[in-house]
Amino acid sequence: MTAAQAVSSSGCPASGPASVGALHREWILVGWEKQVGDGPFIFREKLGKYYDFSANDVVLYDDFDPQKRVAHSAKEYGSFWEPSFSALRSVHHRVVNGPDVASGSGGLAASTLEFEARIEAADGNVTNIRTRSSLVWRCSDAGWKIIREHNSSVVLPSDAPMRRR
């Protein structure tokens, strides 16, 4: 961390590449991105740096999950996404709003951002979505980790252009 990067009262970075806002952007633009030809999606390998895999108070939800399940661990959440995400041909994201971060006491911070995604299935069918993502992060010895997640998505018309920020 450079002298220009602030540290929150919890001891985790408040600015810079390891801050909550930067991590939320990276979480969607790197962690959930899939290129044509990528191998199987292994949740812990792609997203392990963002989630707290040891916590017992995790609650994770994404309404894009057809079964609308709520996970109570990062491992369980990964099991929801590995089969379907592995089957996709590609997924590309663009942040269109945020991230907006609110830091509180007790080593917690919340962030929200809005993104759009172009999801291409193995058969070539494309689905475009816009999602509002809200994450709660806890400062740990390993930095900020997600302990709460709520994503709400809408499917966009197939001919709708992706918004640009």
mmCIF file with all atom_site columns, C-alpha atoms in Angstrom:
data_model
loop_
_atom_site.group_PDB
_atom_site.id
_atom_site.type_symbol
_atom_site.label_atom_id
_atom_site.label_alt_id
_atom_site.label_comp_id
_atom_site.label_asym_id
_atom_site.label_entity_id
_atom_site.label_seq_id
_atom_site.pdbx_PDB_ins_code
_atom_site.Cartn_x
_atom_site.Cartn_y
_atom_site.Cartn_z
_atom_site.occupancy
_atom_site.B_iso_or_equiv
_atom_site.pdbx_formal_charge
_atom_site.auth_seq_id
_atom_site.auth_comp_id
_atom_site.auth_asym_id
_atom_site.auth_atom_id
_atom_site.pdbx_PDB_model_num
ATOM 1   C CA . MET A 1 1   ? 0.000   0.000   0.000   1.00 0.00 ? 1   MET A CA 1
ATOM 2   C CA . THR A 1 2   ? 1.374   3.412   -0.902  1.00 0.00 ? 2   THR A CA 1
ATOM 3   C CA . ALA A 1 3   ? 1.331   6.442   1.344   1.00 0.00 ? 3   ALA A CA 1
ATOM 4   C CA . ALA A 1 4   ? -1.507  7.844   -0.793  1.00 0.00 ? 4   ALA A CA 1
ATOM 5   C CA . GLN A 1 5   ? -3.777  4.909   0.024   1.00 0.00 ? 5   GLN A CA 1
ATOM 6   C CA . ALA A 1 6   ? -5.858  5.400   3.142   1.00 0.00 ? 6   ALA A CA 1
ATOM 7   C CA . VAL A 1 7   ? -6.549  2.654   5.658   1.00 0.00 ? 7   VAL A CA 1
ATOM 8   C CA . SER A 1 8   ? -9.969  2.376   7.284   1.00 0.00 ? 8   SER A CA 1
ATOM 9   C CA . SER A 1 9   ? -10.324 2.292   11.073  1.00 0.00 ? 9   SER A CA 1
ATOM 10  C CA . SER A 1 10  ? -10.696 -1.492  10.750  1.00 0.00 ? 10  SER A CA 1
ATOM 11  C CA . GLY A 1 11  ? -7.215  -1.813  9.253   1.00 0.00 ? 11  GLY A CA 1
ATOM 12  C CA . CYS A 1 12  ? -8.323  -2.652  5.695   1.00 0.00 ? 12  CYS A CA 1
ATOM 13  C CA . PRO A 1 13  ? -7.632  -0.321  2.750   1.00 0.00 ? 13  PRO A CA 1
ATOM 14  C CA . ALA A 1 14  ? -10.120 2.522   2.303   1.00 0.00 ? 14  ALA A CA 1
ATOM 15  C CA . SER A 1 15  ? -8.701  3.449   -1.110  1.00 0.00 ? 15  SER A CA 1
ATOM 16  C CA . GLY A 1 16  ? -6.608  1.916   -3.839  1.00 0.00 ? 16  GLY A CA 1
ATOM 17  C CA . PRO A 1 17  ? -6.776  -1.501  -5.533  1.00 0.00 ? 17  PRO A CA 1
ATOM 18  C CA . ALA A 1 18  ? -7.592  -3.443  -2.338  1.00 0.00 ? 18  ALA A CA 1
ATOM 19  C CA . SER A 1 19  ? -10.412 -1.111  -1.262  1.00 0.00 ? 19  SER A CA 1
ATOM 20  C CA . VAL A 1 20  ? -14.066 -2.158  -1.282  1.00 0.00 ? 20  VAL A CA 1
ATOM 21  C CA . GLY A 1 21  ? -14.962 -0.085  -4.359  1.00 0.00 ? 21  GLY A CA 1
ATOM 22  C CA . ALA A 1 22  ? -12.046 -1.387  -6.414  1.00 0.00 ? 22  ALA A CA 1
ATOM 23  C CA . LEU A 1 23  ? -12.711 -4.964  -5.310  1.00 0.00 ? 23  LEU A CA 1
ATOM 24  C CA . HIS A 1 24  ? -16.407 -4.738  -6.247  1.00 0.00 ? 24  HIS A CA 1
ATOM 25  C CA . ARG A 1 25  ? -15.481 -3.604  -9.791  1.00 0.00 ? 25  ARG A CA 1
ATOM 26  C CA . GLU A 1 26  ? -12.856 -6.314  -10.099 1.00 0.00 ? 26  GLU A CA 1
ATOM 27  C CA . TRP A 1 27  ? -15.275 -8.912  -8.686  1.00 0.00 ? 27  TRP A CA 1
ATOM 28  C CA . ILE A 1 28  ? -17.620 -8.432  -11.646 1.00 0.00 ? 28  ILE A CA 1
ATOM 29  C CA . LEU A 1 29  ? -15.190 -7.425  -14.411 1.00 0.00 ? 29  LEU A CA 1
ATOM 30  C CA . VAL A 1 30  ? -12.606 -10.145 -13.688 1.00 0.00 ? 30  VAL A CA 1
ATOM 31  C CA . GLY A 1 31  ? -14.144 -12.723 -11.346 1.00 0.00 ? 31  GLY A CA 1
ATOM 32  C CA . TRP A 1 32  ? -17.384 -13.284 -13.251 1.00 0.00 ? 32  TRP A CA 1
ATOM 33  C CA . GLU A 1 33  ? -15.966 -12.720 -16.743 1.00 0.00 ? 33  GLU A CA 1
ATOM 34  C CA . LYS A 1 34  ? -15.756 -15.723 -19.078 1.00 0.00 ? 34  LYS A CA 1
ATOM 35  C CA . GLN A 1 35  ? -13.919 -15.824 -22.396 1.00 0.00 ? 35  GLN A CA 1
ATOM 36  C CA . VAL A 1 36  ? -14.609 -18.233 -25.243 1.00 0.00 ? 36  VAL A CA 1
ATOM 37  C CA . GLY A 1 37  ? -12.448 -21.298 -24.630 1.00 0.00 ? 37  GLY A CA 1
ATOM 38  C CA . ASP A 1 38  ? -12.090 -20.856 -20.875 1.00 0.00 ? 38  ASP A CA 1
ATOM 39  C CA . GLY A 1 39  ? -12.129 -24.165 -19.049 1.00 0.00 ? 39  GLY A CA 1
ATOM 40  C CA . PRO A 1 40  ? -14.637 -25.186 -16.401 1.00 0.00 ? 40  PRO A CA 1
ATOM 41  C CA . PHE A 1 41  ? -15.717 -22.468 -13.988 1.00 0.00 ? 41  PHE A CA 1
ATOM 42  C CA . ILE A 1 42  ? -14.256 -23.228 -10.567 1.00 0.00 ? 42  ILE A CA 1
ATOM 43  C CA . PHE A 1 43  ? -15.831 -20.701 -8.214  1.00 0.00 ? 43  PHE A CA 1
ATOM 44  C CA . ARG A 1 44  ? -13.100 -20.740 -5.572  1.00 0.00 ? 44  ARG A CA 1
ATOM 45  C CA . GLU A 1 45  ? -10.354 -20.333 -8.178  1.00 0.00 ? 45  GLU A CA 1
ATOM 46  C CA . LYS A 1 46  ? -12.084 -17.410 -9.956  1.00 0.00 ? 46  LYS A CA 1
ATOM 47  C CA . LEU A 1 47  ? -13.692 -15.678 -6.973  1.00 0.00 ? 47  LEU A CA 1
ATOM 48  C CA . GLY A 1 48  ? -12.047 -17.047 -3.837  1.00 0.00 ? 48  GLY A CA 1
ATOM 49  C CA . LYS A 1 49  ? -10.166 -13.830 -3.122  1.00 0.00 ? 49  LYS A CA 1
ATOM 50  C CA . TYR A 1 50  ? -13.459 -11.940 -2.699  1.00 0.00 ? 50  TYR A CA 1
ATOM 51  C CA . TYR A 1 51  ? -15.511 -14.254 -0.462  1.00 0.00 ? 51  TYR A CA 1
ATOM 52  C CA . ASP A 1 52  ? -15.052 -15.328 3.138   1.00 0.00 ? 52  ASP A CA 1
ATOM 53  C CA . PHE A 1 53  ? -14.904 -19.125 2.884   1.00 0.00 ? 53  PHE A CA 1
ATOM 54  C CA . SER A 1 54  ? -14.415 -19.606 6.625   1.00 0.00 ? 54  SER A CA 1
ATOM 55  C CA . ALA A 1 55  ? -17.286 -17.500 7.976   1.00 0.00 ? 55  ALA A CA 1
ATOM 56  C CA . ASN A 1 56  ? -20.434 -19.124 9.347   1.00 0.00 ? 56  ASN A CA 1
ATOM 57  C CA . ASP A 1 57  ? -22.620 -16.008 8.995   1.00 0.00 ? 57  ASP A CA 1
ATOM 58  C CA . VAL A 1 58  ? -22.600 -15.635 5.192   1.00 0.00 ? 58  VAL A CA 1
ATOM 59  C CA . VAL A 1 59  ? -25.831 -14.973 3.234   1.00 0.00 ? 59  VAL A CA 1
ATOM 60  C CA . LEU A 1 60  ? -25.583 -14.844 -0.571  1.00 0.00 ? 60  LEU A CA 1
ATOM 61  C CA . TYR A 1 61  ? -28.427 -14.440 -3.078  1.00 0.00 ? 61  TYR A CA 1
ATOM 62  C CA . ASP A 1 62  ? -28.777 -13.708 -6.776  1.00 0.00 ? 62  ASP A CA 1
ATOM 63  C CA . ASP A 1 63  ? -32.223 -13.648 -8.375  1.00 0.00 ? 63  ASP A CA 1
ATOM 64  C CA . PHE A 1 64  ? -30.666 -14.703 -11.709 1.00 0.00 ? 64  PHE A CA 1
ATOM 65  C CA . ASP A 1 65  ? -30.408 -18.186 -10.180 1.00 0.00 ? 65  ASP A CA 1
ATOM 66  C CA . PRO A 1 66  ? -33.463 -19.943 -11.677 1.00 0.00 ? 66  PRO A CA 1
ATOM 67  C CA . GLN A 1 67  ? -34.075 -21.736 -8.365  1.00 0.00 ? 67  GLN A CA 1
ATOM 68  C CA . LYS A 1 68  ? -33.817 -18.513 -6.299  1.00 0.00 ? 68  LYS A CA 1
ATOM 69  C CA . ARG A 1 69  ? -31.670 -20.235 -3.656  1.00 0.00 ? 69  ARG A CA 1
ATOM 70  C CA . VAL A 1 70  ? -29.996 -18.532 -0.709  1.00 0.00 ? 70  VAL A CA 1
ATOM 71  C CA . ALA A 1 71  ? -26.507 -19.744 0.160   1.00 0.00 ? 71  ALA A CA 1
ATOM 72  C CA . HIS A 1 72  ? -25.148 -19.720 3.704   1.00 0.00 ? 72  HIS A CA 1
ATOM 73  C CA . SER A 1 73  ? -21.523 -20.265 2.709   1.00 0.00 ? 73  SER A CA 1
ATOM 74  C CA . ALA A 1 74  ? -19.272 -19.264 -0.152  1.00 0.00 ? 74  ALA A CA 1
ATOM 75  C CA . LYS A 1 75  ? -18.744 -22.941 -0.954  1.00 0.00 ? 75  LYS A CA 1
ATOM 76  C CA . GLU A 1 76  ? -22.497 -23.514 -1.250  1.00 0.00 ? 76  GLU A CA 1
ATOM 77  C CA . TYR A 1 77  ? -22.883 -20.397 -3.425  1.00 0.00 ? 77  TYR A CA 1
ATOM 78  C CA . GLY A 1 78  ? -20.177 -21.669 -5.751  1.00 0.00 ? 78  GLY A CA 1
ATOM 79  C CA . SER A 1 79  ? -22.016 -24.972 -6.108  1.00 0.00 ? 79  SER A CA 1
ATOM 80  C CA . PHE A 1 80  ? -25.057 -23.049 -7.414  1.00 0.00 ? 80  PHE A CA 1
ATOM 81  C CA . TRP A 1 81  ? -23.038 -21.417 -10.210 1.00 0.00 ? 81  TRP A CA 1
ATOM 82  C CA . GLU A 1 82  ? -20.344 -23.881 -11.274 1.00 0.00 ? 82  GLU A CA 1
ATOM 83  C CA . PRO A 1 83  ? -22.499 -26.129 -13.528 1.00 0.00 ? 83  PRO A CA 1
ATOM 84  C CA . SER A 1 84  ? -24.430 -23.378 -15.310 1.00 0.00 ? 84  SER A CA 1
ATOM 85  C CA . PHE A 1 85  ? -21.488 -20.987 -15.657 1.00 0.00 ? 85  PHE A CA 1
ATOM 86  C CA . SER A 1 86  ? -19.226 -23.777 -16.956 1.00 0.00 ? 86  SER A CA 1
ATOM 87  C CA . ALA A 1 87  ? -21.800 -24.532 -19.656 1.00 0.00 ? 87  ALA A CA 1
ATOM 88  C CA . LEU A 1 88  ? -21.785 -20.966 -21.009 1.00 0.00 ? 88  LEU A CA 1
ATOM 89  C CA . ARG A 1 89  ? -19.693 -19.986 -24.020 1.00 0.00 ? 89  ARG A CA 1
ATOM 90  C CA . SER A 1 90  ? -18.860 -16.477 -22.776 1.00 0.00 ? 90  SER A CA 1
ATOM 91  C CA . VAL A 1 91  ? -19.951 -13.735 -20.386 1.00 0.00 ? 91  VAL A CA 1
ATOM 92  C CA . HIS A 1 92  ? -18.882 -10.106 -20.713 1.00 0.00 ? 92  HIS A CA 1
ATOM 93  C CA . HIS A 1 93  ? -19.645 -7.352  -18.221 1.00 0.00 ? 93  HIS A CA 1
ATOM 94  C CA . ARG A 1 94  ? -19.684 -3.582  -18.150 1.00 0.00 ? 94  ARG A CA 1
ATOM 95  C CA . VAL A 1 95  ? -20.129 -1.430  -15.048 1.00 0.00 ? 95  VAL A CA 1
ATOM 96  C CA . VAL A 1 96  ? -22.724 1.268   -15.758 1.00 0.00 ? 96  VAL A CA 1
ATOM 97  C CA . ASN A 1 97  ? -23.089 2.856   -12.327 1.00 0.00 ? 97  ASN A CA 1
ATOM 98  C CA . GLY A 1 98  ? -20.932 2.878   -9.204  1.00 0.00 ? 98  GLY A CA 1
ATOM 99  C CA . PRO A 1 99  ? -19.465 1.467   -7.202  1.00 0.00 ? 99  PRO A CA 1
ATOM 100 C CA . ASP A 1 100 ? -20.831 3.443   -4.287  1.00 0.00 ? 100 ASP A CA 1
ATOM 101 C CA . VAL A 1 101 ? -19.344 2.544   -0.910  1.00 0.00 ? 101 VAL A CA 1
ATOM 102 C CA . ALA A 1 102 ? -20.537 3.177   2.640   1.00 0.00 ? 102 ALA A CA 1
ATOM 103 C CA . SER A 1 103 ? -18.101 2.325   5.422   1.00 0.00 ? 103 SER A CA 1
ATOM 104 C CA . GLY A 1 104 ? -19.233 1.765   8.955   1.00 0.00 ? 104 GLY A CA 1
ATOM 105 C CA . SER A 1 105 ? -17.758 0.809   12.257  1.00 0.00 ? 105 SER A CA 1
ATOM 106 C CA . GLY A 1 106 ? -16.954 -2.716  13.291  1.00 0.00 ? 106 GLY A CA 1
ATOM 107 C CA . GLY A 1 107 ? -14.942 -3.506  10.189  1.00 0.00 ? 107 GLY A CA 1
ATOM 108 C CA . LEU A 1 108 ? -17.928 -3.606  7.824   1.00 0.00 ? 108 LEU A CA 1
ATOM 109 C CA . ALA A 1 109 ? -18.517 -1.800  4.531   1.00 0.00 ? 109 ALA A CA 1
ATOM 110 C CA . ALA A 1 110 ? -21.288 -1.953  1.944   1.00 0.00 ? 110 ALA A CA 1
ATOM 111 C CA . SER A 1 111 ? -20.992 -1.382  -1.778  1.00 0.00 ? 111 SER A CA 1
ATOM 112 C CA . THR A 1 112 ? -23.425 -1.202  -4.656  1.00 0.00 ? 112 THR A CA 1
ATOM 113 C CA . LEU A 1 113 ? -22.931 -1.080  -8.374  1.00 0.00 ? 113 LEU A CA 1
ATOM 114 C CA . GLU A 1 114 ? -24.954 -1.637  -11.495 1.00 0.00 ? 114 GLU A CA 1
ATOM 115 C CA . PHE A 1 115 ? -23.634 -3.697  -14.369 1.00 0.00 ? 115 PHE A CA 1
ATOM 116 C CA . GLU A 1 116 ? -24.774 -5.105  -17.665 1.00 0.00 ? 116 GLU A CA 1
ATOM 117 C CA . ALA A 1 117 ? -23.774 -8.494  -18.965 1.00 0.00 ? 117 ALA A CA 1
ATOM 118 C CA . ARG A 1 118 ? -23.885 -10.225 -22.320 1.00 0.00 ? 118 ARG A CA 1
ATOM 119 C CA . ILE A 1 119 ? -24.308 -13.948 -21.675 1.00 0.00 ? 119 ILE A CA 1
ATOM 120 C CA . GLU A 1 120 ? -23.724 -16.316 -24.567 1.00 0.00 ? 120 GLU A CA 1
ATOM 121 C CA . ALA A 1 121 ? -24.930 -19.886 -24.134 1.00 0.00 ? 121 ALA A CA 1
ATOM 122 C CA . ALA A 1 122 ? -23.143 -22.861 -25.694 1.00 0.00 ? 122 ALA A CA 1
ATOM 123 C CA . ASP A 1 123 ? -25.776 -22.916 -28.476 1.00 0.00 ? 123 ASP A CA 1
ATOM 124 C CA . GLY A 1 124 ? -25.059 -19.277 -29.373 1.00 0.00 ? 124 GLY A CA 1
ATOM 125 C CA . ASN A 1 125 ? -28.200 -17.786 -27.834 1.00 0.00 ? 125 ASN A CA 1
ATOM 126 C CA . VAL A 1 126 ? -27.462 -14.451 -26.169 1.00 0.00 ? 126 VAL A CA 1
ATOM 127 C CA . THR A 1 127 ? -29.131 -12.968 -23.105 1.00 0.00 ? 127 THR A CA 1
ATOM 128 C CA . ASN A 1 128 ? -28.434 -9.411  -21.981 1.00 0.00 ? 128 ASN A CA 1
ATOM 129 C CA . ILE A 1 129 ? -29.085 -8.434  -18.378 1.00 0.00 ? 129 ILE A CA 1
ATOM 130 C CA . ARG A 1 130 ? -28.802 -5.381  -16.160 1.00 0.00 ? 130 ARG A CA 1
ATOM 131 C CA . THR A 1 131 ? -28.065 -6.133  -12.518 1.00 0.00 ? 131 THR A CA 1
ATOM 132 C CA . ARG A 1 132 ? -27.972 -4.090  -9.336  1.00 0.00 ? 132 ARG A CA 1
ATOM 133 C CA . SER A 1 133 ? -25.404 -5.669  -7.023  1.00 0.00 ? 133 SER A CA 1
ATOM 134 C CA . SER A 1 134 ? -25.186 -4.987  -3.277  1.00 0.00 ? 134 SER A CA 1
ATOM 135 C CA . LEU A 1 135 ? -22.354 -6.486  -1.242  1.00 0.00 ? 135 LEU A CA 1
ATOM 136 C CA . VAL A 1 136 ? -21.420 -6.310  2.434   1.00 0.00 ? 136 VAL A CA 1
ATOM 137 C CA . TRP A 1 137 ? -17.723 -6.717  3.149   1.00 0.00 ? 137 TRP A CA 1
ATOM 138 C CA . ARG A 1 138 ? -15.960 -7.556  6.407   1.00 0.00 ? 138 ARG A CA 1
ATOM 139 C CA . CYS A 1 139 ? -12.372 -6.626  7.134   1.00 0.00 ? 139 CYS A CA 1
ATOM 140 C CA . SER A 1 140 ? -10.300 -9.731  7.871   1.00 0.00 ? 140 SER A CA 1
ATOM 141 C CA . ASP A 1 141 ? -6.609  -10.491 8.228   1.00 0.00 ? 141 ASP A CA 1
ATOM 142 C CA . ALA A 1 142 ? -6.692  -11.237 4.476   1.00 0.00 ? 142 ALA A CA 1
ATOM 143 C CA . GLY A 1 143 ? -8.404  -7.922  3.605   1.00 0.00 ? 143 GLY A CA 1
ATOM 144 C CA . TRP A 1 144 ? -12.000 -7.191  2.647   1.00 0.00 ? 144 TRP A CA 1
ATOM 145 C CA . LYS A 1 145 ? -14.203 -10.290 2.131   1.00 0.00 ? 145 LYS A CA 1
ATOM 146 C CA . ILE A 1 146 ? -17.831 -10.586 1.010   1.00 0.00 ? 146 ILE A CA 1
ATOM 147 C CA . ILE A 1 147 ? -20.234 -11.867 3.679   1.00 0.00 ? 147 ILE A CA 1
ATOM 148 C CA . ARG A 1 148 ? -23.540 -10.669 2.172   1.00 0.00 ? 148 ARG A CA 1
ATOM 149 C CA . GLU A 1 149 ? -24.620 -10.477 -1.447  1.00 0.00 ? 149 GLU A CA 1
ATOM 150 C CA . HIS A 1 150 ? -27.860 -9.514  -3.124  1.00 0.00 ? 150 HIS A CA 1
ATOM 151 C CA . ASN A 1 151 ? -28.130 -9.192  -6.889  1.00 0.00 ? 151 ASN A CA 1
ATOM 152 C CA . SER A 1 152 ? -31.316 -8.192  -8.699  1.00 0.00 ? 152 SER A CA 1
ATOM 153 C CA . SER A 1 153 ? -31.396 -8.605  -12.478 1.00 0.00 ? 153 SER A CA 1
ATOM 154 C CA . VAL A 1 154 ? -33.673 -7.720  -15.353 1.00 0.00 ? 154 VAL A CA 1
ATOM 155 C CA . VAL A 1 155 ? -33.402 -9.312  -18.771 1.00 0.00 ? 155 VAL A CA 1
ATOM 156 C CA . LEU A 1 156 ? -32.981 -6.698  -21.474 1.00 0.00 ? 156 LEU A CA 1
ATOM 157 C CA . PRO A 1 157 ? -34.535 -6.964  -24.926 1.00 0.00 ? 157 PRO A CA 1
ATOM 158 C CA . SER A 1 158 ? -32.209 -8.907  -27.209 1.00 0.00 ? 158 SER A CA 1
ATOM 159 C CA . ASP A 1 159 ? -31.786 -5.906  -29.508 1.00 0.00 ? 159 ASP A CA 1
ATOM 160 C CA . ALA A 1 160 ? -31.105 -3.421  -26.694 1.00 0.00 ? 160 ALA A CA 1
ATOM 161 C CA . PRO A 1 161 ? -27.619 -1.934  -26.895 1.00 0.00 ? 161 PRO A CA 1
ATOM 162 C CA . MET A 1 162 ? -25.462 -2.318  -23.828 1.00 0.00 ? 162 MET A CA 1
ATOM 163 C CA . ARG A 1 163 ? -25.214 1.019   -22.010 1.00 0.00 ? 163 ARG A CA 1
ATOM 164 C CA . ARG A 1 164 ? -21.840 2.649   -21.836 1.00 0.00 ? 164 ARG A CA 1
ATOM 165 C CA . ARG A 1 165 ? -20.572 4.485   -18.814 1.00 0.00 ? 165 ARG A CA 1
#
